[in-house]
Amino acid sequence: MASTSKKANMLPGRSALAGKPATRHANPDGSNLGGDKPGMVFSEMVHLGKLNLRASKSASTQVKSVIGCAFPTAANRFSSAGERHVVWLGPDEFLIICEEGKDAELAGTLESILNTQHCAVTNITDALAAFHLKGAAVRQVLAKGCAIDLHPGSFTTGDAAQTLLSHASVTMLAVADNELIVICRTSFAPYMHDWLLDAALEYGVKFTK
């Protein structure tokens, strides 16, 4: 197995949406919202680092010293520090999101600093794809394929949810009222891309590379 330093210098792999061109679909003015911009603009967060961490809440301080943010203070929430997020998945399970190229280094540091505790760190960067969605119609679009209440008053900034989006298992992060991150399995990324384009058509939609 390659060392952490060598792996950090490796060229990134293919994007999960390498075959999908930048797209601007019909009704680009988002006329169903009465505005002059697409109701939703989305893109793939290419090569975003992703780690699965199994650890007890007592590891929160140590995790913060490495990641920059501690464990969320409540279930179905996430904490942030710049481009990094720690997402609650279960009582002892968290998803750590970091900037491109830092996943291997952070995984190694976490394993070292938590070696006296019962924990497990798994690099799942290539297993998951992430989409960044923004625009006035984002929540209306997602509501077409999701059963949870996505109203800003119910799914507030800092909330996270593991749910189904049109038959695909996803994790959603509410970054702001009109801005969300949607994470799915890499194998579902092309399907999710096509579904989002279709679901947002009436509001105007743009996919950027």
PDB file of C-alpha atoms in Angstrom:
ATOM      1  CA  MET A   1       0.000   0.000   0.000  1.00  0.00           C
ATOM      2  CA  ALA A   2       1.336   3.471  -0.876  1.00  0.00           C
ATOM      3  CA  SER A   3       2.434   5.683   1.968  1.00  0.00           C
ATOM      4  CA  THR A   4       0.302   8.632   3.003  1.00  0.00           C
ATOM      5  CA  SER A   5       2.784  11.122   1.528  1.00  0.00           C
ATOM      6  CA  LYS A   6       2.848   9.363  -1.831  1.00  0.00           C
ATOM      7  CA  LYS A   7      -0.918   9.046  -1.941  1.00  0.00           C
ATOM      8  CA  ALA A   8      -1.331  12.750  -1.198  1.00  0.00           C
ATOM      9  CA  ASN A   9       0.713  13.554  -4.311  1.00  0.00           C
ATOM     10  CA  MET A  10      -1.203  11.231  -6.630  1.00  0.00           C
ATOM     11  CA  LEU A  11      -3.247  12.763  -9.406  1.00  0.00           C
ATOM     12  CA  PRO A  12      -6.995  12.757  -8.630  1.00  0.00           C
ATOM     13  CA  GLY A  13      -9.182  10.193 -10.362  1.00  0.00           C
ATOM     14  CA  ARG A  14     -12.041  10.810 -12.733  1.00  0.00           C
ATOM     15  CA  SER A  15     -14.971  12.935 -11.729  1.00  0.00           C
ATOM     16  CA  ALA A  16     -18.134  10.944 -11.055  1.00  0.00           C
ATOM     17  CA  LEU A  17     -19.727  13.065 -13.806  1.00  0.00           C
ATOM     18  CA  ALA A  18     -16.843  13.092 -16.272  1.00  0.00           C
ATOM     19  CA  GLY A  19     -19.200  12.384 -19.171  1.00  0.00           C
ATOM     20  CA  LYS A  20     -21.753  15.042 -18.266  1.00  0.00           C
ATOM     21  CA  PRO A  21     -21.284  18.418 -19.989  1.00  0.00           C
ATOM     22  CA  ALA A  22     -22.138  21.766 -18.451  1.00  0.00           C
ATOM     23  CA  THR A  23     -25.820  22.310 -19.189  1.00  0.00           C
ATOM     24  CA  ARG A  24     -28.382  25.090 -19.230  1.00  0.00           C
ATOM     25  CA  HIS A  25     -31.846  23.718 -19.879  1.00  0.00           C
ATOM     26  CA  ALA A  26     -35.116  25.123 -21.143  1.00  0.00           C
ATOM     27  CA  ASN A  27     -36.868  27.901 -19.247  1.00  0.00           C
ATOM     28  CA  PRO A  28     -33.487  29.351 -18.198  1.00  0.00           C
ATOM     29  CA  ASP A  29     -35.019  32.535 -16.827  1.00  0.00           C
ATOM     30  CA  GLY A  30     -36.796  30.645 -14.043  1.00  0.00           C
ATOM     31  CA  SER A  31     -40.094  32.272 -14.991  1.00  0.00           C
ATOM     32  CA  ASN A  32     -42.020  30.044 -12.578  1.00  0.00           C
ATOM     33  CA  LEU A  33     -40.325  32.002  -9.797  1.00  0.00           C
ATOM     34  CA  GLY A  34     -40.903  35.375 -11.413  1.00  0.00           C
ATOM     35  CA  GLY A  35     -37.167  36.021 -11.513  1.00  0.00           C
ATOM     36  CA  ASP A  36     -34.486  36.515 -14.126  1.00  0.00           C
ATOM     37  CA  LYS A  37     -32.109  33.744 -13.022  1.00  0.00           C
ATOM     38  CA  PRO A  38     -32.253  29.936 -12.983  1.00  0.00           C
ATOM     39  CA  GLY A  39     -34.115  28.661  -9.966  1.00  0.00           C
ATOM     40  CA  MET A  40     -31.321  26.197  -9.288  1.00  0.00           C
ATOM     41  CA  VAL A  41     -27.636  26.073 -10.183  1.00  0.00           C
ATOM     42  CA  PHE A  42     -25.731  22.945  -9.229  1.00  0.00           C
ATOM     43  CA  SER A  43     -22.315  21.380  -9.637  1.00  0.00           C
ATOM     44  CA  GLU A  44     -20.316  18.382  -8.518  1.00  0.00           C
ATOM     45  CA  MET A  45     -17.937  19.036  -5.627  1.00  0.00           C
ATOM     46  CA  VAL A  46     -15.171  17.154  -7.430  1.00  0.00           C
ATOM     47  CA  HIS A  47     -12.722  15.054  -5.367  1.00  0.00           C
ATOM     48  CA  LEU A  48     -14.085  16.335  -2.060  1.00  0.00           C
ATOM     49  CA  GLY A  49     -12.454  14.358   0.752  1.00  0.00           C
ATOM     50  CA  LYS A  50     -14.778  12.132   2.806  1.00  0.00           C
ATOM     51  CA  LEU A  51     -13.992  10.046   5.887  1.00  0.00           C
ATOM     52  CA  ASN A  52     -16.245   7.782   7.935  1.00  0.00           C
ATOM     53  CA  LEU A  53     -15.425   7.929  11.630  1.00  0.00           C
ATOM     54  CA  ARG A  54     -16.736   5.553  14.264  1.00  0.00           C
ATOM     55  CA  ALA A  55     -15.937   6.934  17.708  1.00  0.00           C
ATOM     56  CA  SER A  56     -17.598   7.891  20.976  1.00  0.00           C
ATOM     57  CA  LYS A  57     -18.505  11.458  21.888  1.00  0.00           C
ATOM     58  CA  SER A  58     -15.484  11.580  24.175  1.00  0.00           C
ATOM     59  CA  ALA A  59     -13.270  11.881  21.064  1.00  0.00           C
ATOM     60  CA  SER A  60     -14.824  15.226  20.098  1.00  0.00           C
ATOM     61  CA  THR A  61     -12.018  17.411  21.490  1.00  0.00           C
ATOM     62  CA  GLN A  62      -9.322  15.345  19.776  1.00  0.00           C
ATOM     63  CA  VAL A  63     -11.220  15.380  16.496  1.00  0.00           C
ATOM     64  CA  LYS A  64     -11.535  19.160  16.719  1.00  0.00           C
ATOM     65  CA  SER A  65      -7.770  19.494  17.176  1.00  0.00           C
ATOM     66  CA  VAL A  66      -7.307  17.737  13.810  1.00  0.00           C
ATOM     67  CA  ILE A  67     -10.325  18.775  11.741  1.00  0.00           C
ATOM     68  CA  GLY A  68     -10.997  22.209  13.184  1.00  0.00           C
ATOM     69  CA  CYS A  69     -14.557  21.509  14.279  1.00  0.00           C
ATOM     70  CA  ALA A  70     -15.944  19.295  17.035  1.00  0.00           C
ATOM     71  CA  PHE A  71     -18.752  16.770  16.819  1.00  0.00           C
ATOM     72  CA  PRO A  72     -22.236  18.272  16.296  1.00  0.00           C
ATOM     73  CA  THR A  73     -23.993  18.999  19.566  1.00  0.00           C
ATOM     74  CA  ALA A  74     -27.210  17.228  18.515  1.00  0.00           C
ATOM     75  CA  ALA A  75     -28.422  14.431  16.284  1.00  0.00           C
ATOM     76  CA  ASN A  76     -29.007  15.182  12.587  1.00  0.00           C
ATOM     77  CA  ARG A  77     -26.768  18.244  12.658  1.00  0.00           C
ATOM     78  CA  PHE A  78     -23.337  19.127  11.283  1.00  0.00           C
ATOM     79  CA  SER A  79     -20.571  21.424  12.472  1.00  0.00           C
ATOM     80  CA  SER A  80     -18.280  23.384  10.175  1.00  0.00           C
ATOM     81  CA  ALA A  81     -14.884  25.051  10.021  1.00  0.00           C
ATOM     82  CA  GLY A  82     -14.235  26.602   6.631  1.00  0.00           C
ATOM     83  CA  GLU A  83     -14.469  23.887   3.962  1.00  0.00           C
ATOM     84  CA  ARG A  84     -14.589  21.125   6.567  1.00  0.00           C
ATOM     85  CA  HIS A  85     -17.724  19.602   8.054  1.00  0.00           C
ATOM     86  CA  VAL A  86     -18.432  16.898  10.634  1.00  0.00           C
ATOM     87  CA  VAL A  87     -21.851  15.335   9.995  1.00  0.00           C
ATOM     88  CA  TRP A  88     -23.807  13.326  12.574  1.00  0.00           C
ATOM     89  CA  LEU A  89     -24.802   9.924  11.138  1.00  0.00           C
ATOM     90  CA  GLY A  90     -25.488   8.025  14.355  1.00  0.00           C
ATOM     91  CA  PRO A  91     -24.651   7.985  18.098  1.00  0.00           C
ATOM     92  CA  ASP A  92     -21.074   6.888  17.339  1.00  0.00           C
ATOM     93  CA  GLU A  93     -20.777   7.501  13.579  1.00  0.00           C
ATOM     94  CA  PHE A  94     -19.780  10.677  11.745  1.00  0.00           C
ATOM     95  CA  LEU A  95     -19.025  11.754   8.183  1.00  0.00           C
ATOM     96  CA  ILE A  96     -16.042  14.074   7.900  1.00  0.00           C
ATOM     97  CA  ILE A  97     -15.861  16.229   4.777  1.00  0.00           C
ATOM     98  CA  CYS A  98     -12.652  18.028   3.870  1.00  0.00           C
ATOM     99  CA  GLU A  99     -11.002  19.844   0.992  1.00  0.00           C
ATOM    100  CA  GLU A 100      -9.536  17.971  -1.978  1.00  0.00           C
ATOM    101  CA  GLY A 101      -6.286  16.132  -1.343  1.00  0.00           C
ATOM    102  CA  LYS A 102      -6.406  16.291   2.470  1.00  0.00           C
ATOM    103  CA  ASP A 103      -8.372  13.086   3.132  1.00  0.00           C
ATOM    104  CA  ALA A 104      -5.404  10.683   3.398  1.00  0.00           C
ATOM    105  CA  GLU A 105      -3.455  13.015   5.646  1.00  0.00           C
ATOM    106  CA  LEU A 106      -6.402  13.631   7.963  1.00  0.00           C
ATOM    107  CA  ALA A 107      -7.250   9.921   8.120  1.00  0.00           C
ATOM    108  CA  GLY A 108      -3.706   9.091   9.176  1.00  0.00           C
ATOM    109  CA  THR A 109      -3.621  11.850  11.793  1.00  0.00           C
ATOM    110  CA  LEU A 110      -6.978  10.808  13.245  1.00  0.00           C
ATOM    111  CA  GLU A 111      -5.889   7.164  13.461  1.00  0.00           C
ATOM    112  CA  SER A 112      -2.729   8.248  15.281  1.00  0.00           C
ATOM    113  CA  ILE A 113      -4.366  10.637  17.736  1.00  0.00           C
ATOM    114  CA  LEU A 114      -7.264   8.278  18.516  1.00  0.00           C
ATOM    115  CA  ASN A 115      -5.172   5.097  18.797  1.00  0.00           C
ATOM    116  CA  THR A 116      -5.904   4.718  22.495  1.00  0.00           C
ATOM    117  CA  GLN A 117      -9.662   4.750  21.914  1.00  0.00           C
ATOM    118  CA  HIS A 118     -12.047   2.247  20.400  1.00  0.00           C
ATOM    119  CA  CYS A 119     -12.567   3.858  16.998  1.00  0.00           C
ATOM    120  CA  ALA A 120     -12.290   3.314  13.239  1.00  0.00           C
ATOM    121  CA  VAL A 121     -11.420   5.735  10.427  1.00  0.00           C
ATOM    122  CA  THR A 122     -12.294   4.775   6.847  1.00  0.00           C
ATOM    123  CA  ASN A 123     -11.453   6.848   3.774  1.00  0.00           C
ATOM    124  CA  ILE A 124     -14.586   6.764   1.594  1.00  0.00           C
ATOM    125  CA  THR A 125     -13.684   9.648  -0.726  1.00  0.00           C
ATOM    126  CA  ASP A 126     -14.113   7.604  -3.905  1.00  0.00           C
ATOM    127  CA  ALA A 127     -17.248   5.844  -2.681  1.00  0.00           C
ATOM    128  CA  LEU A 128     -19.351   9.000  -2.423  1.00  0.00           C
ATOM    129  CA  ALA A 129     -20.104  11.916  -4.735  1.00  0.00           C
ATOM    130  CA  ALA A 130     -21.249  15.350  -3.572  1.00  0.00           C
ATOM    131  CA  PHE A 131     -23.390  17.993  -5.259  1.00  0.00           C
ATOM    132  CA  HIS A 132     -23.573  21.676  -4.368  1.00  0.00           C
ATOM    133  CA  LEU A 133     -27.053  23.112  -5.030  1.00  0.00           C
ATOM    134  CA  LYS A 134     -27.967  26.775  -4.833  1.00  0.00           C
ATOM    135  CA  GLY A 135     -30.905  28.948  -5.864  1.00  0.00           C
ATOM    136  CA  ALA A 136     -34.372  30.114  -4.931  1.00  0.00           C
ATOM    137  CA  ALA A 137     -36.007  26.842  -6.047  1.00  0.00           C
ATOM    138  CA  VAL A 138     -33.580  24.381  -4.460  1.00  0.00           C
ATOM    139  CA  ARG A 139     -35.944  23.156  -1.759  1.00  0.00           C
ATOM    140  CA  GLN A 140     -38.929  22.938  -4.120  1.00  0.00           C
ATOM    141  CA  VAL A 141     -36.878  20.810  -6.499  1.00  0.00           C
ATOM    142  CA  LEU A 142     -35.673  18.414  -3.816  1.00  0.00           C
ATOM    143  CA  ALA A 143     -39.168  18.138  -2.337  1.00  0.00           C
ATOM    144  CA  LYS A 144     -40.293  16.461  -5.565  1.00  0.00           C
ATOM    145  CA  GLY A 145     -38.331  13.338  -4.663  1.00  0.00           C
ATOM    146  CA  CYS A 146     -37.929  13.528  -0.889  1.00  0.00           C
ATOM    147  CA  ALA A 147     -40.437  12.753   1.864  1.00  0.00           C
ATOM    148  CA  ILE A 148     -38.907  14.859   4.640  1.00  0.00           C
ATOM    149  CA  ASP A 149     -40.086  18.401   5.351  1.00  0.00           C
ATOM    150  CA  LEU A 150     -37.557  20.660   3.595  1.00  0.00           C
ATOM    151  CA  HIS A 151     -39.181  23.970   4.543  1.00  0.00           C
ATOM    152  CA  PRO A 152     -36.481  26.356   5.881  1.00  0.00           C
ATOM    153  CA  GLY A 153     -38.364  26.508   9.150  1.00  0.00           C
ATOM    154  CA  SER A 154     -38.109  22.724   9.592  1.00  0.00           C
ATOM    155  CA  PHE A 155     -34.844  21.818   7.867  1.00  0.00           C
ATOM    156  CA  THR A 156     -32.767  24.716   9.108  1.00  0.00           C
ATOM    157  CA  THR A 157     -29.183  25.812   8.450  1.00  0.00           C
ATOM    158  CA  GLY A 158     -26.855  23.286  10.084  1.00  0.00           C
ATOM    159  CA  ASP A 159     -29.327  20.411   9.808  1.00  0.00           C
ATOM    160  CA  ALA A 160     -28.377  17.114   8.166  1.00  0.00           C
ATOM    161  CA  ALA A 161     -30.614  14.257   7.056  1.00  0.00           C
ATOM    162  CA  GLN A 162     -30.119  10.756   5.707  1.00  0.00           C
ATOM    163  CA  THR A 163     -33.025  10.061   3.406  1.00  0.00           C
ATOM    164  CA  LEU A 164     -34.143   8.932  -0.035  1.00  0.00           C
ATOM    165  CA  LEU A 165     -34.152  11.267  -3.025  1.00  0.00           C
ATOM    166  CA  SER A 166     -36.048   9.669  -5.891  1.00  0.00           C
ATOM    167  CA  HIS A 167     -35.022   6.129  -4.807  1.00  0.00           C
ATOM    168  CA  ALA A 168     -31.369   7.050  -4.169  1.00  0.00           C
ATOM    169  CA  SER A 169     -29.954   7.067  -0.641  1.00  0.00           C
ATOM    170  CA  VAL A 170     -28.529  10.509   0.104  1.00  0.00           C
ATOM    171  CA  THR A 171     -27.249  12.655   2.935  1.00  0.00           C
ATOM    172  CA  MET A 172     -28.398  16.285   2.783  1.00  0.00           C
ATOM    173  CA  LEU A 173     -26.745  19.239   4.492  1.00  0.00           C
ATOM    174  CA  ALA A 174     -28.572  22.561   4.813  1.00  0.00           C
ATOM    175  CA  VAL A 175     -25.804  25.134   4.346  1.00  0.00           C
ATOM    176  CA  ALA A 176     -28.252  28.052   4.069  1.00  0.00           C
ATOM    177  CA  ASP A 177     -31.916  28.643   3.177  1.00  0.00           C
ATOM    178  CA  ASN A 178     -31.148  28.446  -0.549  1.00  0.00           C
ATOM    179  CA  GLU A 179     -27.994  26.335  -0.455  1.00  0.00           C
ATOM    180  CA  LEU A 180     -27.630  22.599   0.186  1.00  0.00           C
ATOM    181  CA  ILE A 181     -25.085  19.830  -0.247  1.00  0.00           C
ATOM    182  CA  VAL A 182     -26.388  16.448  -1.407  1.00  0.00           C
ATOM    183  CA  ILE A 183     -24.151  13.389  -1.045  1.00  0.00           C
ATOM    184  CA  CYS A 184     -24.835  10.055  -2.731  1.00  0.00           C
ATOM    185  CA  ARG A 185     -22.980   6.919  -3.780  1.00  0.00           C
ATOM    186  CA  THR A 186     -20.657   7.591  -6.701  1.00  0.00           C
ATOM    187  CA  SER A 187     -22.451   4.988  -8.810  1.00  0.00           C
ATOM    188  CA  PHE A 188     -25.688   6.970  -8.410  1.00  0.00           C
ATOM    189  CA  ALA A 189     -24.136  10.329  -9.354  1.00  0.00           C
ATOM    190  CA  PRO A 190     -25.082  10.264 -13.095  1.00  0.00           C
ATOM    191  CA  TYR A 191     -28.647   9.282 -12.173  1.00  0.00           C
ATOM    192  CA  MET A 192     -28.825  12.053  -9.563  1.00  0.00           C
ATOM    193  CA  HIS A 193     -27.476  14.574 -12.099  1.00  0.00           C
ATOM    194  CA  ASP A 194     -30.166  13.627 -14.645  1.00  0.00           C
ATOM    195  CA  TRP A 195     -32.927  13.649 -12.031  1.00  0.00           C
ATOM    196  CA  LEU A 196     -31.965  17.100 -10.755  1.00  0.00           C
ATOM    197  CA  LEU A 197     -31.951  18.535 -14.291  1.00  0.00           C
ATOM    198  CA  ASP A 198     -35.407  17.126 -14.953  1.00  0.00           C
ATOM    199  CA  ALA A 199     -36.914  18.067 -11.580  1.00  0.00           C
ATOM    200  CA  ALA A 200     -35.677  21.661 -11.806  1.00  0.00           C
ATOM    201  CA  LEU A 201     -36.717  22.209 -15.419  1.00  0.00           C
ATOM    202  CA  GLU A 202     -39.780  24.322 -14.621  1.00  0.00           C
ATOM    203  CA  TYR A 203     -37.745  26.722 -12.484  1.00  0.00           C
ATOM    204  CA  GLY A 204     -34.800  27.075 -14.834  1.00  0.00           C
ATOM    205  CA  VAL A 205     -31.684  25.045 -14.112  1.00  0.00           C
ATOM    206  CA  LYS A 206     -27.976  25.229 -14.828  1.00  0.00           C
ATOM    207  CA  PHE A 207     -25.306  22.548 -14.266  1.00  0.00           C
ATOM    208  CA  THR A 208     -21.791  23.973 -14.044  1.00  0.00           C
ATOM    209  CA  LYS A 209     -18.447  22.194 -14.345  1.00  0.00           C
TER     210      LYS A 209
END
